[in-house]
GROMACS .gro file of C-alpha atoms in nm:
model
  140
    1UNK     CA    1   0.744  -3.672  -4.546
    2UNK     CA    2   0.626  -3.654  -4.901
    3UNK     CA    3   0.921  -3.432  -5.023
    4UNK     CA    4   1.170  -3.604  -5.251
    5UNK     CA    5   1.530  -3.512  -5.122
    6UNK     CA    6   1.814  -3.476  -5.437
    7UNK     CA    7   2.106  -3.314  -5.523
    8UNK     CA    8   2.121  -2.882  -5.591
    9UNK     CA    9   2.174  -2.789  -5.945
   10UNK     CA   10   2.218  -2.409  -6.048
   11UNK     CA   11   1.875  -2.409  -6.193
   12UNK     CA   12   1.725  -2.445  -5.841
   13UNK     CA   13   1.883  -2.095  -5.749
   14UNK     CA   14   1.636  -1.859  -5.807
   15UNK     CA   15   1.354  -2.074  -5.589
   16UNK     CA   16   1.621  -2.153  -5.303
   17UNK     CA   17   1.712  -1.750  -5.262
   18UNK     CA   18   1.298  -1.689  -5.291
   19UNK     CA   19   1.290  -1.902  -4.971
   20UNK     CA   20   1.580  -1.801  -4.790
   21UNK     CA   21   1.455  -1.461  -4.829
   22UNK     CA   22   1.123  -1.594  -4.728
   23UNK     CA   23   1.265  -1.746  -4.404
   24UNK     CA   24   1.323  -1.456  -4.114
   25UNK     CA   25   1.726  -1.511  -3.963
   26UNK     CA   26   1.892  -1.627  -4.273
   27UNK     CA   27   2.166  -1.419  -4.355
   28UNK     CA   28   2.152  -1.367  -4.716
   29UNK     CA   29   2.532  -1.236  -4.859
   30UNK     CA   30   2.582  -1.058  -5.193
   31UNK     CA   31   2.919  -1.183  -5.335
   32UNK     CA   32   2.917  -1.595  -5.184
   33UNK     CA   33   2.529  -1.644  -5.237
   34UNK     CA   34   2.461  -1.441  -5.564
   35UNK     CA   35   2.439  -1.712  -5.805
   36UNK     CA   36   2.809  -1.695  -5.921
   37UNK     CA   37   2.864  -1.730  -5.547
   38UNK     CA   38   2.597  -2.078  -5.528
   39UNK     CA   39   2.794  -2.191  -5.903
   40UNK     CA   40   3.133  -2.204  -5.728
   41UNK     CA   41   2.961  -2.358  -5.452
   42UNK     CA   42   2.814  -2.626  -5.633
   43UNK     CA   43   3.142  -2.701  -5.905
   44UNK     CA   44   3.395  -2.714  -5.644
   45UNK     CA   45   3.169  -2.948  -5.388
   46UNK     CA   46   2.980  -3.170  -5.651
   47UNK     CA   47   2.664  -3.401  -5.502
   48UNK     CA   48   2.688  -3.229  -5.155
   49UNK     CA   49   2.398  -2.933  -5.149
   50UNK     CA   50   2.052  -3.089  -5.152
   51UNK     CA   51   1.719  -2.934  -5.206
   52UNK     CA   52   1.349  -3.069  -5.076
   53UNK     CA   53   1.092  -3.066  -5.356
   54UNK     CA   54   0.684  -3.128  -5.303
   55UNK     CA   55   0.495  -3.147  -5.576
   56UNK     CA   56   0.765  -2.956  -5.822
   57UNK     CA   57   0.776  -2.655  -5.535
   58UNK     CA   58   1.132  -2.631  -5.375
   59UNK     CA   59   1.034  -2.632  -4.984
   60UNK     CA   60   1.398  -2.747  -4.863
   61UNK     CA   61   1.778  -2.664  -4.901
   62UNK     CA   62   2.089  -2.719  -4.759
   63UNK     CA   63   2.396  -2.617  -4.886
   64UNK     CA   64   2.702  -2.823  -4.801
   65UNK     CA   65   3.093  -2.763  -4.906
   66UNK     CA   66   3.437  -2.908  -4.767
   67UNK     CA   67   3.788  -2.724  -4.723
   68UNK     CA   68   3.992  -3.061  -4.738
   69UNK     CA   69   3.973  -3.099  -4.374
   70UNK     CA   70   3.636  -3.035  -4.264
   71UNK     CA   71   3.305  -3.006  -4.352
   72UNK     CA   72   3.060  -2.710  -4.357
   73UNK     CA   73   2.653  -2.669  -4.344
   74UNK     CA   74   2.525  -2.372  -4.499
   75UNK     CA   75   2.162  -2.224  -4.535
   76UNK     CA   76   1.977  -2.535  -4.413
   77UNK     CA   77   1.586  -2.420  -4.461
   78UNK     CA   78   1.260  -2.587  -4.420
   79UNK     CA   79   0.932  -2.380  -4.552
   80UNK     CA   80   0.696  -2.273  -4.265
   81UNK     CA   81   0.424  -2.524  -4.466
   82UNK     CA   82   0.704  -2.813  -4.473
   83UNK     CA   83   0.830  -2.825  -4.095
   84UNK     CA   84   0.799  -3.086  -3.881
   85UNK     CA   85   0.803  -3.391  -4.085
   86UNK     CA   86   1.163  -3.448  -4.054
   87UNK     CA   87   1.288  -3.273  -4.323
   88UNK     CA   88   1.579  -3.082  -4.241
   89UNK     CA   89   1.668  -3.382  -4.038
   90UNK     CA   90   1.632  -3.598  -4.370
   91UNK     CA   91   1.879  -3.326  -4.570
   92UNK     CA   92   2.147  -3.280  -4.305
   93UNK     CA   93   2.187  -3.659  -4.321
   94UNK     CA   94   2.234  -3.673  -4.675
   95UNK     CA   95   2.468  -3.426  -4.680
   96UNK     CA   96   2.634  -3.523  -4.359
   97UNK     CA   97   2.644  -3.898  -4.543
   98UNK     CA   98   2.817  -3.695  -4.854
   99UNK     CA   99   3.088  -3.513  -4.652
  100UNK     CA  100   3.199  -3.822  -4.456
  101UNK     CA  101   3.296  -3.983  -4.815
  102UNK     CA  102   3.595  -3.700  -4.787
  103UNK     CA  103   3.705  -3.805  -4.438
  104UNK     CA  104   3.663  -3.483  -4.297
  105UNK     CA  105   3.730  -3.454  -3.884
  106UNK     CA  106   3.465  -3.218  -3.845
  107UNK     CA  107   3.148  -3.045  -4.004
  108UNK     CA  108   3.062  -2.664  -3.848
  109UNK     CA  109   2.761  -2.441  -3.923
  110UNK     CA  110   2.686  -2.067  -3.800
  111UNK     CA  111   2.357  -1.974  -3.679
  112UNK     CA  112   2.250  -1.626  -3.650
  113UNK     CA  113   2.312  -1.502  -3.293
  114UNK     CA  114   1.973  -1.418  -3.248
  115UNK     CA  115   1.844  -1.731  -3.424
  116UNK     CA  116   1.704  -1.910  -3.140
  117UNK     CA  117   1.438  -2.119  -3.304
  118UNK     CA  118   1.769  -2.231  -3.495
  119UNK     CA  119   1.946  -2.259  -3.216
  120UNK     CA  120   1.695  -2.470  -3.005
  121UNK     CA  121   1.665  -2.669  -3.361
  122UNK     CA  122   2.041  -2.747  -3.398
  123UNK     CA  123   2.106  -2.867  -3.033
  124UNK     CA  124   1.767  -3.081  -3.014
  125UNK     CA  125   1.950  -3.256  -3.323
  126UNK     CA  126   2.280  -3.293  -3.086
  127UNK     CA  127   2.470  -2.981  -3.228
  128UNK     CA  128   2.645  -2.801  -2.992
  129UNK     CA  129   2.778  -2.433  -2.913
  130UNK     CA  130   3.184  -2.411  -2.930
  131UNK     CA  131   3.258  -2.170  -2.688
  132UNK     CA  132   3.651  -2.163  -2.712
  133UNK     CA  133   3.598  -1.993  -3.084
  134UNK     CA  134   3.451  -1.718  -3.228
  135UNK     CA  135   3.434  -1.670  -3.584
  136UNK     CA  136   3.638  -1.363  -3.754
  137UNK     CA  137   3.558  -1.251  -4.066
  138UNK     CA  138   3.728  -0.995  -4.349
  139UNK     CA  139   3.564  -0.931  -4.696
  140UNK     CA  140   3.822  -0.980  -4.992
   0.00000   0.00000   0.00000
């Protein structure tokens, strides 16, 4: 893995939208990922979003936030030309590492139901389907 893992800053925005919107099943939303969206993000949840870079080209991201009480994975993307070398693996650990500094009980993600190269991805890694839930949503 020659991609050097650190922390998300604002000015990484543009490049981590160009490859979420590069990656088929990401679910791209207008008001919490525009980049006011991504700047409250990053303010309230300091050090826990990470991006991959190779050779000054973003090819990673994860973004990672906390409510208090548990923990949340966001976005997590590998580029086609990066996978395989561990590298989402690499990123979920450092932010996993970040959100167990807050003592949270629990850290969720969402795939996209029709995701299932995500799907197989996140329960090869030991992730696992809650089936007494289902997520409800309302726009404010």
């Amino acid at each position: 893995m020659g991609a050097q893992i650190r922390e998300m800053v604002l000015a990484d925005y543009d490049a981590v939208v160009a490859l979420w919107k590069s990656t088929p099943g990401v679910d791209i939303r207008p008001v919490t990922d525009s980049r006011d969206g991504i700047e409250r993000l990053l303010v309230r949840n300091p050090g826990l979003s990470v991006v991959a870079v190779n050779d000054r080209e973003l090819v990673g991201c994860a973004l990672a936030s906390h409510d208090g009480r548990r923990g949340f994975l966001q976005h997590v993307v590998v580029a086609p030309s990066s996978r395989g070398q561990g590298l989402a693996r690499a990123m979920i650990d450092r932010c996993i590492e970040r959100l167990r500094e807050h003592h949270l009980g629990w850290v969720h993600l969402d795939v996209v139901v029709d995701n299932e190269a995500a799907m197989a991805f996140w329960e090869k890694a030991g992730w696992h389907r809650v089936d007494t839930l289902t997520r409800l949503s309302r726009a404010l």
